[in-house]
CSV table of C-alpha atoms in Angstrom, one decimal:
chain,number,residue,atom,x,y,z
A,1,UNK,CA,-26.2,40.1,-39.4
A,2,UNK,CA,-28.3,37.8,-37.3
A,3,UNK,CA,-27.1,37.0,-33.8
A,4,UNK,CA,-26.5,33.4,-33.1
A,5,UNK,CA,-28.8,32.1,-30.3
A,6,UNK,CA,-27.0,31.6,-27.0
A,7,UNK,CA,-27.2,28.0,-25.9
A,8,UNK,CA,-27.7,27.4,-22.2
A,9,UNK,CA,-25.4,24.7,-20.7
A,10,UNK,CA,-27.2,21.6,-19.5
A,11,UNK,CA,-27.4,20.6,-15.9
A,12,UNK,CA,-24.8,17.9,-16.4
A,13,UNK,CA,-22.4,20.4,-18.1
A,14,UNK,CA,-22.8,22.9,-15.2
A,15,UNK,CA,-22.2,20.2,-12.6
A,16,UNK,CA,-19.1,19.0,-14.5
A,17,UNK,CA,-17.7,22.5,-14.7
A,18,UNK,CA,-18.3,23.0,-11.0
A,19,UNK,CA,-16.7,19.7,-10.2
A,20,UNK,CA,-13.6,20.4,-12.3
A,21,UNK,CA,-13.3,23.8,-10.7
A,22,UNK,CA,-13.2,22.4,-7.2
A,23,UNK,CA,-10.7,19.7,-8.2
A,24,UNK,CA,-8.5,22.2,-10.0
A,25,UNK,CA,-8.5,24.4,-6.9
A,26,UNK,CA,-7.5,21.5,-4.7
A,27,UNK,CA,-4.7,20.4,-7.0
A,28,UNK,CA,-3.4,24.0,-7.2
A,29,UNK,CA,-3.4,24.3,-3.4
A,30,UNK,CA,-1.5,21.0,-3.1
A,31,UNK,CA,1.1,22.0,-5.6
A,32,UNK,CA,1.4,25.6,-4.4
A,33,UNK,CA,2.3,24.5,-0.8
A,34,UNK,CA,4.2,21.3,-1.9
A,35,UNK,CA,6.7,21.9,0.9
A,36,UNK,CA,3.9,21.2,3.4
A,37,UNK,CA,1.9,18.6,1.4
A,38,UNK,CA,4.5,16.4,-0.4
A,39,UNK,CA,7.9,16.9,1.2
A,40,UNK,CA,7.1,16.0,4.9
A,41,UNK,CA,5.5,12.6,4.0
A,42,UNK,CA,8.6,11.8,1.8
A,43,UNK,CA,11.0,12.6,4.7
A,44,UNK,CA,8.9,10.7,7.2
A,45,UNK,CA,8.7,7.6,5.1
A,46,UNK,CA,12.5,7.8,4.3
A,47,UNK,CA,13.1,7.7,8.1
A,48,UNK,CA,10.8,4.7,8.4
A,49,UNK,CA,12.6,2.8,5.7
A,50,UNK,CA,16.0,3.6,7.3
A,51,UNK,CA,14.9,2.8,10.9
A,52,UNK,CA,12.4,0.0,10.5
A,53,UNK,CA,13.6,-1.4,7.2
A,54,UNK,CA,17.3,-1.0,7.7
A,55,UNK,CA,18.2,-1.1,11.4
A,56,UNK,CA,15.3,-3.1,12.8
A,57,UNK,CA,14.9,-5.2,9.6
A,58,UNK,CA,18.5,-6.4,9.8
A,59,UNK,CA,17.6,-8.0,13.2
A,60,UNK,CA,14.2,-9.3,12.2
A,61,UNK,CA,15.4,-11.1,9.1
A,62,UNK,CA,12.8,-12.6,6.8
A,63,UNK,CA,9.0,-13.0,7.2
A,64,UNK,CA,7.9,-16.3,5.6
A,65,UNK,CA,10.9,-16.1,3.2
A,66,UNK,CA,10.4,-12.4,2.4
A,67,UNK,CA,12.9,-9.8,3.4
A,68,UNK,CA,11.6,-7.5,6.1
A,69,UNK,CA,12.3,-4.4,3.9
A,70,UNK,CA,10.1,-5.9,1.1
A,71,UNK,CA,7.5,-6.9,3.7
A,72,UNK,CA,6.9,-3.3,5.0
A,73,UNK,CA,6.9,-1.5,1.6
A,74,UNK,CA,3.2,-2.1,0.8
A,75,UNK,CA,2.1,-1.1,4.3
A,76,UNK,CA,4.1,2.1,4.4
A,77,UNK,CA,2.9,3.1,0.9
A,78,UNK,CA,-0.7,2.5,1.9
A,79,UNK,CA,-0.2,4.3,5.2
A,80,UNK,CA,1.1,7.3,3.4
A,81,UNK,CA,-1.9,7.3,0.9
A,82,UNK,CA,-4.4,6.9,3.7
A,83,UNK,CA,-2.9,9.6,6.0
A,84,UNK,CA,-2.6,12.2,3.2
A,85,UNK,CA,-6.0,11.5,1.7
A,86,UNK,CA,-7.6,12.0,5.2
A,87,UNK,CA,-5.4,15.0,6.1
A,88,UNK,CA,-6.0,16.8,2.8
A,89,UNK,CA,-9.8,16.9,2.8
A,90,UNK,CA,-10.0,17.4,6.6
A,91,UNK,CA,-7.7,20.4,6.6
A,92,UNK,CA,-9.0,21.8,3.3
A,93,UNK,CA,-12.7,21.8,4.4
A,94,UNK,CA,-11.8,23.1,7.8
A,95,UNK,CA,-9.8,25.8,6.2
A,96,UNK,CA,-12.8,26.8,4.1
A,97,UNK,CA,-14.9,26.9,7.2
A,98,UNK,CA,-12.3,28.9,9.1
A,99,UNK,CA,-11.9,31.4,6.2
A,100,UNK,CA,-15.6,31.7,6.0
A,101,UNK,CA,-15.8,31.0,2.3
A,102,UNK,CA,-17.5,27.6,2.8
A,103,UNK,CA,-20.8,29.6,2.8
A,104,UNK,CA,-20.2,30.4,-0.9
A,105,UNK,CA,-20.2,26.8,-1.7
A,106,UNK,CA,-23.3,26.1,0.3
A,107,UNK,CA,-25.4,28.9,-1.2
A,108,UNK,CA,-24.2,28.1,-4.8
A,109,UNK,CA,-26.5,26.1,-7.1
A,110,UNK,CA,-24.0,23.2,-6.9
A,111,UNK,CA,-25.5,20.0,-5.7
A,112,UNK,CA,-24.0,18.5,-2.5
A,113,UNK,CA,-22.6,15.5,-4.3
A,114,UNK,CA,-20.5,17.9,-6.6
A,115,UNK,CA,-19.0,19.6,-3.6
A,116,UNK,CA,-18.3,16.3,-1.9
A,117,UNK,CA,-16.9,14.7,-5.1
A,118,UNK,CA,-14.6,17.7,-5.8
A,119,UNK,CA,-13.0,17.5,-2.3
A,120,UNK,CA,-12.8,13.8,-2.4
A,121,UNK,CA,-11.1,13.8,-5.8
A,122,UNK,CA,-8.6,16.3,-4.7
A,123,UNK,CA,-7.8,14.3,-1.5
A,124,UNK,CA,-7.4,11.1,-3.5
A,125,UNK,CA,-5.1,12.7,-6.0
A,126,UNK,CA,-2.9,14.0,-3.2
A,127,UNK,CA,-2.9,10.5,-1.7
A,128,UNK,CA,-1.8,9.0,-5.0
A,129,UNK,CA,0.9,11.6,-5.5
A,130,UNK,CA,2.4,10.9,-2.1
A,131,UNK,CA,2.0,7.1,-2.7
A,132,UNK,CA,4.0,7.4,-5.9
A,133,UNK,CA,6.7,9.5,-4.1
A,134,UNK,CA,6.9,6.9,-1.3
A,135,UNK,CA,7.1,4.1,-3.9
A,136,UNK,CA,10.0,5.8,-5.7
A,137,UNK,CA,11.8,6.2,-2.3
A,138,UNK,CA,11.2,2.5,-1.6
A,139,UNK,CA,13.0,1.7,-4.9
A,140,UNK,CA,16.1,3.2,-3.4
A,141,UNK,CA,16.2,0.6,-0.7
A,142,UNK,CA,14.8,-2.5,-2.4
A,143,UNK,CA,13.5,-3.8,-5.7
A,144,UNK,CA,9.7,-3.3,-5.8
A,145,UNK,CA,7.4,-5.7,-7.6
A,146,UNK,CA,3.7,-5.3,-8.3
A,147,UNK,CA,2.4,-8.8,-9.3
A,148,UNK,CA,-1.2,-7.6,-9.6
A,149,UNK,CA,-1.3,-4.0,-10.8
A,150,UNK,CA,-5.1,-3.7,-11.2
A,151,UNK,CA,-5.8,-5.2,-7.8
A,152,UNK,CA,-3.2,-2.9,-6.2
A,153,UNK,CA,-4.6,0.2,-7.9
A,154,UNK,CA,-8.1,-0.7,-7.0
A,155,UNK,CA,-7.1,-1.2,-3.3
A,156,UNK,CA,-5.3,2.1,-3.2
A,157,UNK,CA,-8.1,4.0,-4.8
A,158,UNK,CA,-10.7,2.4,-2.5
A,159,UNK,CA,-8.7,3.1,0.6
A,160,UNK,CA,-8.0,6.7,-0.3
A,161,UNK,CA,-11.7,7.3,-1.1
A,162,UNK,CA,-12.9,5.8,2.2
A,163,UNK,CA,-10.5,7.8,4.3
A,164,UNK,CA,-11.2,10.9,2.3
A,165,UNK,CA,-14.9,10.6,3.2
A,166,UNK,CA,-13.9,10.1,6.8
A,167,UNK,CA,-11.8,13.3,6.6
A,168,UNK,CA,-14.8,15.1,5.1
A,169,UNK,CA,-17.0,14.1,8.0
A,170,UNK,CA,-14.3,15.0,10.6
A,171,UNK,CA,-13.1,18.3,8.9
A,172,UNK,CA,-15.9,20.7,9.9
A,173,UNK,CA,-16.0,19.8,13.6
A,174,UNK,CA,-12.7,18.0,14.3
A,175,UNK,CA,-10.9,21.1,15.9
A,176,UNK,CA,-13.6,21.5,18.5
A,177,UNK,CA,-14.2,17.9,19.4
A,178,UNK,CA,-11.7,16.0,21.6
A,179,UNK,CA,-12.8,12.6,20.4
A,180,UNK,CA,-12.3,13.6,16.8
A,181,UNK,CA,-9.0,15.2,17.6
A,182,UNK,CA,-8.0,11.7,18.9
A,183,UNK,CA,-9.0,10.2,15.6
A,184,UNK,CA,-6.8,12.8,13.8
A,185,UNK,CA,-3.8,11.9,16.0
A,186,UNK,CA,-4.3,8.2,15.4
A,187,UNK,CA,-4.7,8.5,11.7
A,188,UNK,CA,-2.2,11.2,11.0
A,189,UNK,CA,0.5,9.8,13.4
A,190,UNK,CA,0.7,13.0,15.4
A,191,UNK,CA,2.8,13.1,18.5
A,192,UNK,CA,5.1,10.1,18.9
A,193,UNK,CA,6.6,9.0,15.6
A,194,UNK,CA,6.7,5.5,16.8
A,195,UNK,CA,2.9,5.4,16.4
A,196,UNK,CA,3.7,3.6,13.2
A,197,UNK,CA,4.1,0.5,15.3
A,198,UNK,CA,0.4,0.5,15.9
A,199,UNK,CA,-0.1,-0.2,12.2
A,200,UNK,CA,1.9,-3.4,12.4
A,201,UNK,CA,0.2,-6.7,13.1
A,202,UNK,CA,0.7,-8.4,16.5
A,203,UNK,CA,2.8,-11.4,15.1
A,204,UNK,CA,5.2,-9.0,13.4
A,205,UNK,CA,5.7,-7.0,16.6
A,206,UNK,CA,6.3,-10.3,18.5
A,207,UNK,CA,8.9,-11.4,16.0
A,208,UNK,CA,10.5,-7.9,16.1
A,209,UNK,CA,10.8,-7.8,19.9
A,210,UNK,CA,12.1,-11.4,20.2
A,211,UNK,CA,14.7,-11.1,17.5
A,212,UNK,CA,15.9,-7.7,18.7
A,213,UNK,CA,16.5,-9.0,22.2
A,214,UNK,CA,17.6,-12.5,21.3
A,215,UNK,CA,21.2,-11.3,21.2
A,216,UNK,CA,21.1,-10.0,24.8
A,217,UNK,CA,22.1,-12.2,27.7
A,218,UNK,CA,20.3,-10.2,30.3
A,219,UNK,CA,17.5,-7.6,30.3
A,220,UNK,CA,16.7,-5.4,33.3
A,221,UNK,CA,13.6,-3.3,33.9
A,222,UNK,CA,12.3,-1.2,36.8
A,223,UNK,CA,8.6,-0.4,37.4
A,224,UNK,CA,7.3,2.2,39.8
A,225,UNK,CA,4.7,0.5,42.0
A,226,UNK,CA,2.1,1.7,44.4
A,227,UNK,CA,3.7,4.4,46.7
A,228,UNK,CA,1.4,3.7,49.7
A,229,UNK,CA,0.1,0.7,51.6
A,230,UNK,CA,-2.5,-1.5,50.0
A,231,UNK,CA,-4.6,-4.3,51.4
A,232,UNK,CA,-6.3,-7.4,50.2
A,233,UNK,CA,-9.3,-8.7,52.3
A,234,UNK,CA,-8.0,-6.6,55.2
A,235,UNK,CA,-4.5,-8.0,55.1
A,236,UNK,CA,-1.7,-5.5,54.3
A,237,UNK,CA,0.6,-6.4,51.4
A,238,UNK,CA,4.2,-6.1,52.5
A,239,UNK,CA,6.0,-7.3,49.4
A,240,UNK,CA,5.4,-7.2,45.6
A,241,UNK,CA,7.6,-9.4,43.5
A,242,UNK,CA,7.7,-8.8,39.7
A,243,UNK,CA,8.3,-11.5,37.1
A,244,UNK,CA,8.9,-10.1,33.7
A,245,UNK,CA,8.5,-12.2,30.5
A,246,UNK,CA,11.5,-13.6,28.7
A,247,UNK,CA,11.6,-11.7,25.3
A,248,UNK,CA,14.2,-14.1,23.8
A,249,UNK,CA,17.0,-13.4,26.3
A,250,UNK,CA,18.5,-15.7,29.0
A,251,UNK,CA,17.4,-13.7,32.0
A,252,UNK,CA,14.9,-11.0,32.8
A,253,UNK,CA,15.5,-9.1,36.0
A,254,UNK,CA,12.8,-6.7,37.1
A,255,UNK,CA,12.6,-4.3,40.1
A,256,UNK,CA,9.3,-2.9,41.4
A,257,UNK,CA,8.9,-0.4,44.2
A,258,UNK,CA,6.0,-0.6,46.8
A,259,UNK,CA,5.5,1.6,49.9
A,260,UNK,CA,9.2,2.4,50.3
A,261,UNK,CA,10.4,-1.1,49.6
A,262,UNK,CA,11.9,-2.4,46.4
A,263,UNK,CA,11.6,-6.1,45.4
A,264,UNK,CA,13.4,-7.9,42.6
A,265,UNK,CA,12.1,-10.7,40.5
A,266,UNK,CA,14.3,-13.0,38.3
A,267,UNK,CA,13.0,-15.0,35.4
A,268,UNK,CA,15.5,-17.2,33.6
A,269,UNK,CA,15.8,-19.6,30.8
A,270,UNK,CA,16.8,-23.0,32.3
A,271,UNK,CA,18.6,-23.9,29.2
A,272,UNK,CA,20.8,-20.8,29.4
A,273,UNK,CA,21.1,-20.3,33.2
A,274,UNK,CA,21.9,-23.8,34.5
A,275,UNK,CA,23.0,-22.5,38.0
A,276,UNK,CA,20.4,-20.0,39.1
A,277,UNK,CA,21.6,-20.1,42.7
A,278,UNK,CA,25.0,-18.7,41.6
A,279,UNK,CA,23.2,-15.9,39.8
A,280,UNK,CA,21.2,-15.0,42.9
A,281,UNK,CA,24.3,-15.0,45.1
A,282,UNK,CA,26.1,-12.7,42.7
A,283,UNK,CA,23.1,-10.3,42.6
A,284,UNK,CA,23.0,-10.2,46.4
A,285,UNK,CA,26.7,-9.5,46.6
A,286,UNK,CA,26.4,-6.7,44.0
A,287,UNK,CA,23.4,-5.1,45.8
A,288,UNK,CA,25.3,-5.3,49.1
A,289,UNK,CA,28.1,-3.3,47.5
A,290,UNK,CA,25.8,-0.7,46.1
A,291,UNK,CA,23.9,-0.2,49.4
A,292,UNK,CA,27.2,0.0,51.3
A,293,UNK,CA,28.1,3.0,49.2
A,294,UNK,CA,25.1,4.9,50.5
A,295,UNK,CA,25.6,4.0,54.1
């Protein structure tokens, strides 16, 4: 019997096999620790839908004729895709460096673009998985419509790819670089869960704050001021009077402390408070009662 000649794989076949191996390893890692990669984003986005879509959305009302719940669905889905694409490749590549098996990749005959493509593909797939989960959760709260599926899919893929590349750049050195740690906190929403507000446009925040406080008659605020004496052109400042903005309510009363003295500023809506003198007299009488209790 004559032995058949062994055919050597081409360069393209070797690169395709290496790329598939990296992608398969990334998908296996994502699914193996699904409690860390898929469940937390689902819980977080559910809370966002309940708090921002349900509680706050009921006060905001509509945005250009669109229910607020429907208005925030695309942003929350895209935020989940971006965050998880960035987090997956950043943590995965840093884990390879920490486990000291990244050297095996670097000394292998794989081209750099194959390594990069494998990690990026795995990160994009995780972002898409989380995006689908968030979209299914959104369907529990509202009816979801996708008028332009191709444009939507292209936008999601492009955004996930861009932030995956950013995570790849940040992954190897992010843990030892304070500036890049700040980028991680901003993109991943670490720390205060209300960081999601930073993703909302200014006009939306303005409408939210005004509609949330429009049902209030009075808002009060206190601000700690300078605890020591300050001067302007050699003249000592003896009083500081605050005047807070009117966020949709009838009166905004603000107190600020300065060098052992507290001053109160009152800003009112003339249409709602037609007799400001009566309001001031009532405040003085109330303050006199409070101070009398401490004397």
